[in-house]
Short mmCIF file of C-alpha atoms and ligand atoms in Angstrom, two decimals:
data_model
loop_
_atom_site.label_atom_id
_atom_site.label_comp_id
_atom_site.label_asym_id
_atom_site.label_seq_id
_atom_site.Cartn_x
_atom_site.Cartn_y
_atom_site.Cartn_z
CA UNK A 1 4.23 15.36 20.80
CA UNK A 2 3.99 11.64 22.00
CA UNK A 3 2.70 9.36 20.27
CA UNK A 4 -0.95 9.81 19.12
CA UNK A 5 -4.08 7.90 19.55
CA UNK A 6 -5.02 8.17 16.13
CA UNK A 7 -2.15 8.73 13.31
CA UNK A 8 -4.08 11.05 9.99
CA UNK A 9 -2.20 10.95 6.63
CA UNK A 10 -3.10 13.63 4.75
CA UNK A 11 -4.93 16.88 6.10
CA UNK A 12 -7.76 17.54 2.75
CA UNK A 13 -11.43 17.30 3.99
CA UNK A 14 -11.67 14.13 5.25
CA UNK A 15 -8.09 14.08 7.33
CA UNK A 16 -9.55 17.43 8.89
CA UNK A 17 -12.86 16.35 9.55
CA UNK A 18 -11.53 12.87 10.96
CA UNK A 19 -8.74 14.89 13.16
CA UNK A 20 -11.68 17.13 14.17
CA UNK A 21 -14.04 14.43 14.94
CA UNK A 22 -11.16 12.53 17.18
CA UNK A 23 -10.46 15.98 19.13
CA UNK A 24 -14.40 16.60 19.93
CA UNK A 25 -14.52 12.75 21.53
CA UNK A 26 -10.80 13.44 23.47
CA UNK A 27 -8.80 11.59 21.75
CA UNK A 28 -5.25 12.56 20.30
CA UNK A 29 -4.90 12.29 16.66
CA UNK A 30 -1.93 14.32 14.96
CA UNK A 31 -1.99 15.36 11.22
CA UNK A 32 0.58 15.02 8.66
CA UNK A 33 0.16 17.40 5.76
CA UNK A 34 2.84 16.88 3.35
CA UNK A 35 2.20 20.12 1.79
CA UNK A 36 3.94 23.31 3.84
CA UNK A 37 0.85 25.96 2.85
CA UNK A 38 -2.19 25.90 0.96
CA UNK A 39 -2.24 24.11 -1.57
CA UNK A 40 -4.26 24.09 -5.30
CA UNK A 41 -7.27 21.44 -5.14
CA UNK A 42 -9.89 20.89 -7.61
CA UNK A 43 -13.16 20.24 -6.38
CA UNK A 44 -14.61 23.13 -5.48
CA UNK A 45 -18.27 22.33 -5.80
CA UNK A 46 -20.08 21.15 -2.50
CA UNK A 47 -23.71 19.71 -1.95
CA UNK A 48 -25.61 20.73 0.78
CA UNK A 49 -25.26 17.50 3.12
CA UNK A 50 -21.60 18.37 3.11
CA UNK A 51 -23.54 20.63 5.87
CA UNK A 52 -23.68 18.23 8.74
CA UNK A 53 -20.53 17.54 9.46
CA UNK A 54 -19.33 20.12 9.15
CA UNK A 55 -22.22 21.59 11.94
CA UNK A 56 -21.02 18.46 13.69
CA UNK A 57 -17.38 19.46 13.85
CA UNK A 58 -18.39 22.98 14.99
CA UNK A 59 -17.13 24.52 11.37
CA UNK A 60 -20.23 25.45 9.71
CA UNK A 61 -20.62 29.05 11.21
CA UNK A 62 -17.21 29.86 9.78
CA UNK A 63 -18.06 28.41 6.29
CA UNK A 64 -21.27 30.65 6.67
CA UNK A 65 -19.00 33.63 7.60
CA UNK A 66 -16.84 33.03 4.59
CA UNK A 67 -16.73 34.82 1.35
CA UNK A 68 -17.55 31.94 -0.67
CA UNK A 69 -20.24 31.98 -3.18
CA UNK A 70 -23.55 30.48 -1.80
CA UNK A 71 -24.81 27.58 -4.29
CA UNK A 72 -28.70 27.29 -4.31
CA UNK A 73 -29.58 25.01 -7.09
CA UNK A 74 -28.29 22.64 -9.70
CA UNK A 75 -28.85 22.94 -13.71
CA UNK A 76 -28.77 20.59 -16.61
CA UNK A 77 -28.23 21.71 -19.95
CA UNK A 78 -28.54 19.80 -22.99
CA UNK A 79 -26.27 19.29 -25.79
CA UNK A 80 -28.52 21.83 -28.02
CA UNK A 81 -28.19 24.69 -25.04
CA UNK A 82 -31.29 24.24 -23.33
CA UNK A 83 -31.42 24.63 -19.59
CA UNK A 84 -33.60 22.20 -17.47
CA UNK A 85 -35.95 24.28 -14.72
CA UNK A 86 -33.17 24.68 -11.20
CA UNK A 87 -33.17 21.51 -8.90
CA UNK A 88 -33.41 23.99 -5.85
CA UNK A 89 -32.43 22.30 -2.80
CA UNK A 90 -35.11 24.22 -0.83
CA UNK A 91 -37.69 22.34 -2.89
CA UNK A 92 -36.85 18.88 -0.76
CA UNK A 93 -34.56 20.45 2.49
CA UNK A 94 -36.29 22.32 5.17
CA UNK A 95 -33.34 23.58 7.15
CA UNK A 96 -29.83 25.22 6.63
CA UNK A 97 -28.53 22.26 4.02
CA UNK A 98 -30.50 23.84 1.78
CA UNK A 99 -27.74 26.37 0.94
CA UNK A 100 -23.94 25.29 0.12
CA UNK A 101 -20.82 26.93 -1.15
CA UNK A 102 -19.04 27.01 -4.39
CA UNK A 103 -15.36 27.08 -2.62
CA UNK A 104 -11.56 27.52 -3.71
CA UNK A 105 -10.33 24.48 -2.18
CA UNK A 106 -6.84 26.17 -1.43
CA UNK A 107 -8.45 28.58 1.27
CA UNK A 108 -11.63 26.17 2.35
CA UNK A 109 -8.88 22.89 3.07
CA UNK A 110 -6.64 25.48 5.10
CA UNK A 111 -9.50 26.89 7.26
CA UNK A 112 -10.80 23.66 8.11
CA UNK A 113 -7.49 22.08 8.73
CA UNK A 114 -7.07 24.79 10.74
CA UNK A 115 -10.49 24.10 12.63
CA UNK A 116 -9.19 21.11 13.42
CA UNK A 117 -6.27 22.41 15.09
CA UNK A 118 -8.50 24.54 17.16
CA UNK A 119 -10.26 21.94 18.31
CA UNK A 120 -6.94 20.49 19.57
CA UNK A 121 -5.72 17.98 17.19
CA UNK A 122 -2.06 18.35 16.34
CA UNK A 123 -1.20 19.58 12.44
CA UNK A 124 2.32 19.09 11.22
CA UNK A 125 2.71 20.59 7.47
CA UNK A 126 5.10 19.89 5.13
CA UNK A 127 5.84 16.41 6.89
CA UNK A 128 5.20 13.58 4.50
CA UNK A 129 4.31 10.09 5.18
CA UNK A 130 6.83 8.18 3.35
CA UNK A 131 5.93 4.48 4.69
CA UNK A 132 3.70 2.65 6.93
CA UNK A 133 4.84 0.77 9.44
CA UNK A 134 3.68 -2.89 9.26
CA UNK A 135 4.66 -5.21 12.30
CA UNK A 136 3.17 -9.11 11.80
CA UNK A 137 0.19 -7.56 9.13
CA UNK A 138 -0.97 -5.24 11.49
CA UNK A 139 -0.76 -1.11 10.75
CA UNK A 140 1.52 0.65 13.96
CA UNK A 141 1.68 3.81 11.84
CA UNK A 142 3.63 5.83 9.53
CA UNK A 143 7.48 6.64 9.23
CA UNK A 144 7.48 10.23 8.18
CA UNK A 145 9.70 12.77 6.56
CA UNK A 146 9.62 16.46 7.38
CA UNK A 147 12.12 19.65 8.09
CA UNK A 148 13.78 17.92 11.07
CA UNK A 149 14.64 14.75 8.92
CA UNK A 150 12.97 11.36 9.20
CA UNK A 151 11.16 9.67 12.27
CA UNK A 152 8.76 7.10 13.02
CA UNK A 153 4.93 7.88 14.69
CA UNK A 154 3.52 4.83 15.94
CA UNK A 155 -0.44 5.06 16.64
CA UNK A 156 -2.83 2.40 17.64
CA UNK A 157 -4.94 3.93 14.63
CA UNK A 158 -3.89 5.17 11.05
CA UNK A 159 -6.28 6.58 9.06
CA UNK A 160 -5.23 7.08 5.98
CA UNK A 161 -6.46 10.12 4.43
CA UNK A 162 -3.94 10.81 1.53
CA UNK A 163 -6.10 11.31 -1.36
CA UNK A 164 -5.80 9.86 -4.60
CA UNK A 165 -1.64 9.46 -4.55
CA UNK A 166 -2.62 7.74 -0.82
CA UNK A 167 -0.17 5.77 0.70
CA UNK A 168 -1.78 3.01 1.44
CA UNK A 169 -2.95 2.69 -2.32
CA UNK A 170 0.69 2.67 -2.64
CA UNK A 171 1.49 -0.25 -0.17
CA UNK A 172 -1.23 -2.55 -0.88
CA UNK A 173 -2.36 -1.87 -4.59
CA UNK A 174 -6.07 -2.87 -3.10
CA UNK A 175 -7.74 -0.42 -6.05
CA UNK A 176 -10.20 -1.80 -8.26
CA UNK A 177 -10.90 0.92 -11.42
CA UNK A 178 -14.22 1.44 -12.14
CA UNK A 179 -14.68 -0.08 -15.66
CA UNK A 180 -17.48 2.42 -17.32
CA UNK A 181 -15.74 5.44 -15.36
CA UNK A 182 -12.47 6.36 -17.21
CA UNK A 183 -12.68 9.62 -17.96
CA UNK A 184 -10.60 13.09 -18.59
CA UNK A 185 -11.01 16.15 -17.73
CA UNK A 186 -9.72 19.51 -18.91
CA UNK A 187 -10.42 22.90 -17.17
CA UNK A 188 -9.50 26.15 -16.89
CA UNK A 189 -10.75 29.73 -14.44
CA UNK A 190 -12.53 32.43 -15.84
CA UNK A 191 -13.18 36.26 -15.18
CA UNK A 192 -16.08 37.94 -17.41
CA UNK A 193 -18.17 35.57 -18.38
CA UNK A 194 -21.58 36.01 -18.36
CA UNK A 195 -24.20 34.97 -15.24
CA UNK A 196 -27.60 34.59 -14.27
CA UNK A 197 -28.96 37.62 -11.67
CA UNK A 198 -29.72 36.86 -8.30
CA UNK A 199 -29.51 33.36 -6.41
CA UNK A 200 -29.72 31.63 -9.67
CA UNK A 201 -26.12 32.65 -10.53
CA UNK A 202 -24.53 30.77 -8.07
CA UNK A 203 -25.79 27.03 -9.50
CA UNK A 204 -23.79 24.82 -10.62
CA UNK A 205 -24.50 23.37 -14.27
CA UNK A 206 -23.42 20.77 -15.73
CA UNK A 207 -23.96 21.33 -19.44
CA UNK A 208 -24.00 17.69 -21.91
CA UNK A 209 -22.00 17.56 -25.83
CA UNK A 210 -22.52 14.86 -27.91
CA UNK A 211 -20.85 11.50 -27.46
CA UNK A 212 -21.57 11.62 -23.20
CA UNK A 213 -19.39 14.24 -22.28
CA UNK A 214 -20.27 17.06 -20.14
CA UNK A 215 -19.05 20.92 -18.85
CA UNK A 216 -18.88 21.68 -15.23
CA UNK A 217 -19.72 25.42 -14.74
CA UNK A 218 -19.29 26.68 -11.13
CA UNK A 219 -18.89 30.12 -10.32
CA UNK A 220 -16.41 29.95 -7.53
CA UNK A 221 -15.54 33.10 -5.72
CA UNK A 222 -14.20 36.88 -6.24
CA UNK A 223 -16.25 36.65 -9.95
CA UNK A 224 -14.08 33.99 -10.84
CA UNK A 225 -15.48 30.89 -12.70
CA UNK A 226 -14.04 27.47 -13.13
CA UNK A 227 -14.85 25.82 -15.91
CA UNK A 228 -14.18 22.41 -17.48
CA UNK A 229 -14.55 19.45 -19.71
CA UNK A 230 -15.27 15.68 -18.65
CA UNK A 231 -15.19 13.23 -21.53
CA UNK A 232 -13.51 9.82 -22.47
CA UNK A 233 -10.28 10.11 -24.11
CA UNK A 234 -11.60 9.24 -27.33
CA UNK A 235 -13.78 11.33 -27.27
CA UNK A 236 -11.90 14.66 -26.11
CA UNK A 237 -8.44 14.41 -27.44
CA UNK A 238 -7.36 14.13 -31.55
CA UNK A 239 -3.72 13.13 -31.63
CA UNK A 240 -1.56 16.44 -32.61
CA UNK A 241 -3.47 18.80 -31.23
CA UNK A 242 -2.85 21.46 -28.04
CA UNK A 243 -4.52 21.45 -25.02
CA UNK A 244 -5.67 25.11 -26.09
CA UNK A 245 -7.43 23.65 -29.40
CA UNK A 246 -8.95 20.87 -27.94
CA UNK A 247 -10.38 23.42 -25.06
CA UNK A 248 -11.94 25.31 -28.42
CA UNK A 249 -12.93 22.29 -30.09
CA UNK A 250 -15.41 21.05 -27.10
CA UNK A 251 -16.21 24.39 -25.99
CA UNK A 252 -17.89 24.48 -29.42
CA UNK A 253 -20.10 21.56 -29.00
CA UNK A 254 -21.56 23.41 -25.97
CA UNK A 255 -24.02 26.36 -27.14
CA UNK A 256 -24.82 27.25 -23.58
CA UNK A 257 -21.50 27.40 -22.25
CA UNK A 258 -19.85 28.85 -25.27
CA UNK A 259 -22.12 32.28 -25.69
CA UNK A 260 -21.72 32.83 -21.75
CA UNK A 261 -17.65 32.29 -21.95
CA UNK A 262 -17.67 34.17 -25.18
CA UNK A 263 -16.81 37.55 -23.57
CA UNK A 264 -14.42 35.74 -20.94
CA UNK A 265 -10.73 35.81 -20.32
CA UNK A 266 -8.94 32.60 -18.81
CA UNK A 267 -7.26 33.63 -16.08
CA UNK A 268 -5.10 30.35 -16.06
CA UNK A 269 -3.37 28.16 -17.97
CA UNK A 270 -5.38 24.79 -19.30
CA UNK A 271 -5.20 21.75 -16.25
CA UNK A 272 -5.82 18.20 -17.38
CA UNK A 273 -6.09 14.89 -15.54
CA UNK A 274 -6.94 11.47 -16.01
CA UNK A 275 -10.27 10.87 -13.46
CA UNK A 276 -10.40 7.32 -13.59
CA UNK A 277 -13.11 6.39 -10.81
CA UNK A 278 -11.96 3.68 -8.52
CA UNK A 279 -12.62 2.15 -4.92
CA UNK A 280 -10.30 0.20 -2.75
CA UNK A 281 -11.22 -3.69 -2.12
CA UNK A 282 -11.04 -3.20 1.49
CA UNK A 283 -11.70 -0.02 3.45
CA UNK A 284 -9.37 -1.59 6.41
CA UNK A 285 -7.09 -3.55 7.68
CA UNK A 286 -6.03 -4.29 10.95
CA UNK A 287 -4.68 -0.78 12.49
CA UNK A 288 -5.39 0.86 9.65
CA UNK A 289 -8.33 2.80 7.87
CA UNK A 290 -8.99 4.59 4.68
CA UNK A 291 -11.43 7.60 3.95
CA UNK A 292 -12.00 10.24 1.34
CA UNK A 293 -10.17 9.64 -1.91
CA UNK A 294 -7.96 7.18 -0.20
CA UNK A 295 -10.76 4.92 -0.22
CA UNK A 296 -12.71 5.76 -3.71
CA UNK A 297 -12.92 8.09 -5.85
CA UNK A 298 -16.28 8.53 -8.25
CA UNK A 299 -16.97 10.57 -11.47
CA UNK A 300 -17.33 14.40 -10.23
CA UNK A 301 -20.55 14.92 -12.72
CA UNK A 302 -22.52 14.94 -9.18
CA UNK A 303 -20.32 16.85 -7.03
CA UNK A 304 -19.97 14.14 -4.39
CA UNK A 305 -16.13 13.94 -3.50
CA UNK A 306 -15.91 16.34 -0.88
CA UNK A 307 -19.28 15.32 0.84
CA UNK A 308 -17.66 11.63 1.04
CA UNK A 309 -14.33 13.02 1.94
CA UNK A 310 -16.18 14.47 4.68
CA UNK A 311 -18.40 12.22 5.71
CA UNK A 312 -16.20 9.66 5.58
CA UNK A 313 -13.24 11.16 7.44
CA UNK A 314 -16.03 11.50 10.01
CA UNK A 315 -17.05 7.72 9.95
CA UNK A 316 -13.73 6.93 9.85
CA UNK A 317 -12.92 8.73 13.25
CA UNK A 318 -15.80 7.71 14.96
CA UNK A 319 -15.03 4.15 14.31
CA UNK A 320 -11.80 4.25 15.62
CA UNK A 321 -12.65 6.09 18.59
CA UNK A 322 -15.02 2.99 19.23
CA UNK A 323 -12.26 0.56 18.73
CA UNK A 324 -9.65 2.58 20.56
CA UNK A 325 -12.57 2.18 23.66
CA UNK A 326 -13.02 -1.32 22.83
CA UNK A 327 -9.70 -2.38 22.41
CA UNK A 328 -9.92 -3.76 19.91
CA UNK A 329 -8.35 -1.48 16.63
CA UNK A 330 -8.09 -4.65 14.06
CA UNK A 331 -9.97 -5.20 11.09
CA UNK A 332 -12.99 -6.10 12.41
CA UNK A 333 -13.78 -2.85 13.71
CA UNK A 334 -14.30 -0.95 10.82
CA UNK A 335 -16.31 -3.93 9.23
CA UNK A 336 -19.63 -1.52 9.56
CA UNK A 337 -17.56 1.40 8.32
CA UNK A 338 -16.85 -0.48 4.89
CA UNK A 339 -20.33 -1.53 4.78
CA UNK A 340 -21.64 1.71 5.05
CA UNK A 341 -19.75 3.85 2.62
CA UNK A 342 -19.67 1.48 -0.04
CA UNK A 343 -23.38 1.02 -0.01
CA UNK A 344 -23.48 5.20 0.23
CA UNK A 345 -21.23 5.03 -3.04
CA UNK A 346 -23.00 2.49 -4.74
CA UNK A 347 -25.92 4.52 -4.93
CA UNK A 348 -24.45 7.97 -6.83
CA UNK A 349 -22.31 5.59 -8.75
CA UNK A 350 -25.30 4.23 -10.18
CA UNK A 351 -27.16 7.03 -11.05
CA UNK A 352 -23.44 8.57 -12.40
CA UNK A 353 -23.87 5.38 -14.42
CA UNK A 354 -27.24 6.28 -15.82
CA UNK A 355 -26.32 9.62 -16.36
CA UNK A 356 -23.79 8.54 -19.09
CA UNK A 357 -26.46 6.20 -20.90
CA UNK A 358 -27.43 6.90 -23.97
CA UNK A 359 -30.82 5.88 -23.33
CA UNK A 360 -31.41 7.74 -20.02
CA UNK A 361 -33.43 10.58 -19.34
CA UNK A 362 -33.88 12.55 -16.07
CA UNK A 363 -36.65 13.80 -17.61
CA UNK A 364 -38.53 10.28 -18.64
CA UNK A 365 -37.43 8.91 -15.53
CA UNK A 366 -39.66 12.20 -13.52
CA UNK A 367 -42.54 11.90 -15.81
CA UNK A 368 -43.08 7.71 -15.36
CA UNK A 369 -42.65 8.25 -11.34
CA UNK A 370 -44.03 11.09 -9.80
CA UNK A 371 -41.73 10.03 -6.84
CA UNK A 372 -38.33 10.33 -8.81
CA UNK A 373 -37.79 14.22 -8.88
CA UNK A 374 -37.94 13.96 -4.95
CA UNK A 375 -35.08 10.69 -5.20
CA UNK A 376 -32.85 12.48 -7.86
CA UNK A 377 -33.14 15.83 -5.68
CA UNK A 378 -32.05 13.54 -2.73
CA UNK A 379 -29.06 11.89 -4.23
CA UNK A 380 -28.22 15.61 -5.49
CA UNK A 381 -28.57 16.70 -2.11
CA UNK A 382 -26.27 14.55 -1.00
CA UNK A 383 -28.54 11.97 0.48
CA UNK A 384 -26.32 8.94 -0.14
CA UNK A 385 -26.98 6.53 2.71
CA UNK A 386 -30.93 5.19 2.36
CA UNK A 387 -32.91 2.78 0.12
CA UNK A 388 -33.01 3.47 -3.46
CA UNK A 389 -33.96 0.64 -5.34
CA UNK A 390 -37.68 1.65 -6.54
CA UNK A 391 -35.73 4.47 -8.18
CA UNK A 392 -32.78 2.48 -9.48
CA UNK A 393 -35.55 -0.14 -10.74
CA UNK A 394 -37.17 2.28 -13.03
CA UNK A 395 -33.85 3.85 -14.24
CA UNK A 396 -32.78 0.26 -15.13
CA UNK A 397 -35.26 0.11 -17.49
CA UNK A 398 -33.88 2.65 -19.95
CA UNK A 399 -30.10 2.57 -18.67
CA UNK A 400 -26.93 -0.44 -17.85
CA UNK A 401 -27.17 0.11 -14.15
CA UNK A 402 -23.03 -1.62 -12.92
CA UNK A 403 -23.05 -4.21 -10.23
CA UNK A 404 -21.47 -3.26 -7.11
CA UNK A 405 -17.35 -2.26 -7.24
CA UNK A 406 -16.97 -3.53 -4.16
CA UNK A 407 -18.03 -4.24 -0.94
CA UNK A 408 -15.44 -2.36 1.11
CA UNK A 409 -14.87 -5.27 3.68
CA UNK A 410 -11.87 -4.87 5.53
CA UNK A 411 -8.78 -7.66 5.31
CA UNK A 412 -6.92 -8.93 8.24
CA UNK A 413 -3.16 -9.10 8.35
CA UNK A 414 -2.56 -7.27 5.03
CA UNK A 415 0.17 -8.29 2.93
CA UNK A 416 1.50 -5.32 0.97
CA UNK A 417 2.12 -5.36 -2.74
CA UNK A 418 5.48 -6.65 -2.29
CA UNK A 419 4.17 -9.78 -1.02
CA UNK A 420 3.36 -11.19 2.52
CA UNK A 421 3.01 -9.30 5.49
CA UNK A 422 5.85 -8.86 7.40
CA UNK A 423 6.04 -11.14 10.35
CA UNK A 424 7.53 -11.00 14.08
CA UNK A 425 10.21 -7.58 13.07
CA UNK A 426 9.19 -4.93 15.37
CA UNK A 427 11.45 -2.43 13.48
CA UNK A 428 10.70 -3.62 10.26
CA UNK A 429 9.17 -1.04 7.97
CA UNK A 430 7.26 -1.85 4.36
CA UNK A 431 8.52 1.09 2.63
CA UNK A 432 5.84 2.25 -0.51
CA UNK A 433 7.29 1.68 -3.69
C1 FAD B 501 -11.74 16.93 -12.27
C2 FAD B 501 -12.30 16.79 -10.88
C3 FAD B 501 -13.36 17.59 -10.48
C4 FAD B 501 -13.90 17.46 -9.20
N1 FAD B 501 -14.95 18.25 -8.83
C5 FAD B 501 -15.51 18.09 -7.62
C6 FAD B 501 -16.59 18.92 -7.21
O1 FAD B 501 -17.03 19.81 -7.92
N2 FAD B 501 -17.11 18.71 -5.97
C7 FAD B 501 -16.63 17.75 -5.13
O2 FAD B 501 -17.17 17.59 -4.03
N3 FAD B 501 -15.59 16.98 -5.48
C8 FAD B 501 -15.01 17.13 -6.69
N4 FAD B 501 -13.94 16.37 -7.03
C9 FAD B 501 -13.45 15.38 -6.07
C10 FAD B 501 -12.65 16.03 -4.92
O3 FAD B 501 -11.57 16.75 -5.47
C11 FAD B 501 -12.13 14.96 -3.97
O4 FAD B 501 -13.10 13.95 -3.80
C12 FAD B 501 -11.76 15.51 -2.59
O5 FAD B 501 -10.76 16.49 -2.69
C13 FAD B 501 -11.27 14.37 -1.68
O6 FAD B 501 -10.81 14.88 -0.45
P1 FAD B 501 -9.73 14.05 0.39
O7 FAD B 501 -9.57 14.76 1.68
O8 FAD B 501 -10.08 12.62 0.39
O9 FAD B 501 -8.39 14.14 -0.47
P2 FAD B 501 -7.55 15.40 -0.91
O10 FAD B 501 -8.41 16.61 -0.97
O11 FAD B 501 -6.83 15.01 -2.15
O12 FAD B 501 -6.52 15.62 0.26
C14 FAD B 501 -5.47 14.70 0.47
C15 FAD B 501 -4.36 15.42 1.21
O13 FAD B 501 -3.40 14.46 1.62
C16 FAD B 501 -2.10 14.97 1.43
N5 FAD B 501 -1.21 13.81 1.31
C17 FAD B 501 -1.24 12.86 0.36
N6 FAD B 501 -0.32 11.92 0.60
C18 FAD B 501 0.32 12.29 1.73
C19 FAD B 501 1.40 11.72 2.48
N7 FAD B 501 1.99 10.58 2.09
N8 FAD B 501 1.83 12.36 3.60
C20 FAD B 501 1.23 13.52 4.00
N9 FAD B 501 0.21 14.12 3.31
C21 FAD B 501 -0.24 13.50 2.20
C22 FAD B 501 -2.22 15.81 0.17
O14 FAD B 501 -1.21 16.79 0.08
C23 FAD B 501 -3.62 16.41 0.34
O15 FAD B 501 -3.57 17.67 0.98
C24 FAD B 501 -13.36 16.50 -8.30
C25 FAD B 501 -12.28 15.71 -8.69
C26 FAD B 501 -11.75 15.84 -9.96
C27 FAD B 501 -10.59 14.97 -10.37
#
């Protein structure tokens, strides 16, 4: 193809939902996927806004189609076992939302990438984006690697949608790790293990152990479960010991999750990572724009990743759809953009942040404001982008709420981590390092 309006590295949620987003308002945007097929992707557990773009984009009737398990309701569960009554969405959203999916993100990333392509945005897998191209600071696009050797695809617009290894992480180092947010997690899938009848099954829990960590429990799909552990290091790994022993050694601190696994079989080997949370400085720079993971990545105890991927690739899109009309594709243009999903992040980060407190208590928190079951269901809901600072005043009181991470705003004429921005060498490429 010529060259595209819009350049999209990476083709997850929000590269789809961007690339979809840019075909609905006529504009040609061409993905790079560096994987050749489906690929494995944790994060499998949506919330029910992730809903509206994805009605947006046209997708939604296909999701509904799908075979994925429908999610109706979130549970707590306490480090003695005890369940907290369901946070049904119904309770606080009238329409559709009110239901969402437990996915496996191998199958649900392929049929919306290739929703996108429907829609008519070009998808190129197993072509990588090995470097952007940087011309006097400003972003022409990406010099890529595929099957047919190496090339260059110059855009008005990259948005960089590459996920946590992103590329433009890799160029400009802008990531600032979130201080109170570095975590591990360790997880395996499951077959046999024991669930609730009816709607209630398909929840997602999130069950506590001593010393903050917590179990994710989400039934994904075919009867298969995927099940993990979040904790700091310290507090999940003793030096000498497997991955297999440390699995057993949490799973015992977790009475709920441990009699409902106890007639189980894993399925899979034992995955680890390190999930530090972290946000990029600047969401932008002149030609350029992150979304998704590319731009932050938060503590998965609320299921928010995908929703932001989405919602975000969607932002993303629309700004540069505006700035490809204006003419204007620097910096400046996705000033609002920045803004706006920092001040969306902000607000789960801090109740992620409470969550983790010692001293914090959904529970307290509901009983002292009769208004706070209806603000926690929201944030739960995915309800990101309004006013919550009643809510985050009474948490406060019993829980270290973090100052902002950052405020997003983009940077003009970007110097990559090498040092200054290349100036006045059209062919000049800032290769990652
Ligand atoms: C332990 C854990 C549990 C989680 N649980 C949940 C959960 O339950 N619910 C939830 O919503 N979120 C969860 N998340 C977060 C979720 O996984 C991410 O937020 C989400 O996948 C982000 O989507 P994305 O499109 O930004 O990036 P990704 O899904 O990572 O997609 C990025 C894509 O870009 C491609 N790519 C990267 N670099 C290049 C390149 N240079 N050239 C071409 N292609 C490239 C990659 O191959 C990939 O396909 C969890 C995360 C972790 C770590």
């Amino acid at each position: 193809m010529n060259d595209p309006d819009v350049l999209i590295i990476g083709g997850g949620p929000a590269g789809a939902c961007a690339a979809s987003t840019l075909a609905l308002a006529g504009r040609t945007a061409l993905v790079i996927e560096k994987e050749a097929g489906p690929r494995y992707h944790i994060g499998e557990s949506f919330i029910p806004f992730c809903a509206y773009p994805l009605a947006r984009i046209g997708f939604l009737d296909k999701l509904k189609a799908s075979r994925f398990t429908k999610k109706y309701s979130v549970v707590f569960v306490g480090t003695t076992g005890t369940a907290s009554r369901p946070f049904w969405f119904h309770q606080y959203l009238y329409d559709g939302a009110a239901v969402t999916w437990q996915v496996l993100r191998s199958e649900f990333d392929a049929m919306l990438l290739a929703h996108a392509e429907s829609l008519g945005a070009t998808v190129q897998r197993g072509v990588e984006a090995t470097a952007l191209i940087i011309e006097g600071g400003v972003v022409r696009g990406a010099r890529v690697r595929g099957p047919d050797g190496e090339r260059e695809v110059r855009a008005a617009v990259t948005i960089d949608c590459g996920g946590r290894d992103a590329l433009s992480h890799r160029t400009f180092a802008w990531r600032d790790l979130d201080p109170g947010l570095d975590r591990f997690a360790l997880w395996g899938y499951f077959e046999g293990h024991r669930l609730d009848e009816g709607v209630a099954g398909g929840a997602t829990v999130v069950a506590s152990i001593p010393g903050g960590g917590w179990f994710w429990w989400i039934p994904v799909t075919d009867g298969r479960l995927s099940c993990g552990v979040v904790a700091r290091r310290e507090d999940l790994f003793v030096a000498g010991e497997t991955t297999e022993q440390t699995w057993a050694r949490a799973l015992a601190q977790q009475p709920w999750v441990a009699d409902r696994l106890s007639a189980a079989r894993r399925v899979e080997p034992l995955r680890v990572i390190r999930e530090y949370s972290y946000r990029a400085r600047h969401a932008a720079t002149d030609g350029l724009v992150l979304a998704g993971d590319a731009f932050g990545f938060l503590d998965p105890i609320f299921s928010s990743g995908v929703f932001l991927a989405l919602r975000g690739g969607e932002l993303a899109a629309q700004a540069a759809d505006a700035a490809l009309t204006q003419g204007d594709t620097s910096a400046r243009a996705f000033a609002d953009y920045g803004a706006r999903m920092s001040a969306g992040i902000e607000n789960i980060r801090r109740l992620v942040y409470a969550f983790y407190d010692k001293g914090f208590s959904l529970n307290q928190v509901m009983t002292r404001d009769p208004y706070a079951r209806s603000d926690i269901s929201d944030l739960l809901d995915g309800c990101f982008f309004r006013d919550y600072e009643d809510f985050f005043s009474i948490c406060a009181d019993s829980a270290t709420l973090p100052g902002p991470l950052s405020d997003g705003r983009p940077i003009e004429r970007a110097a990559s981590r090498r040092g200054a921005a290349p100036r006045g060498d059209a062919q000049r490429s800032e290769r990652a390092d």
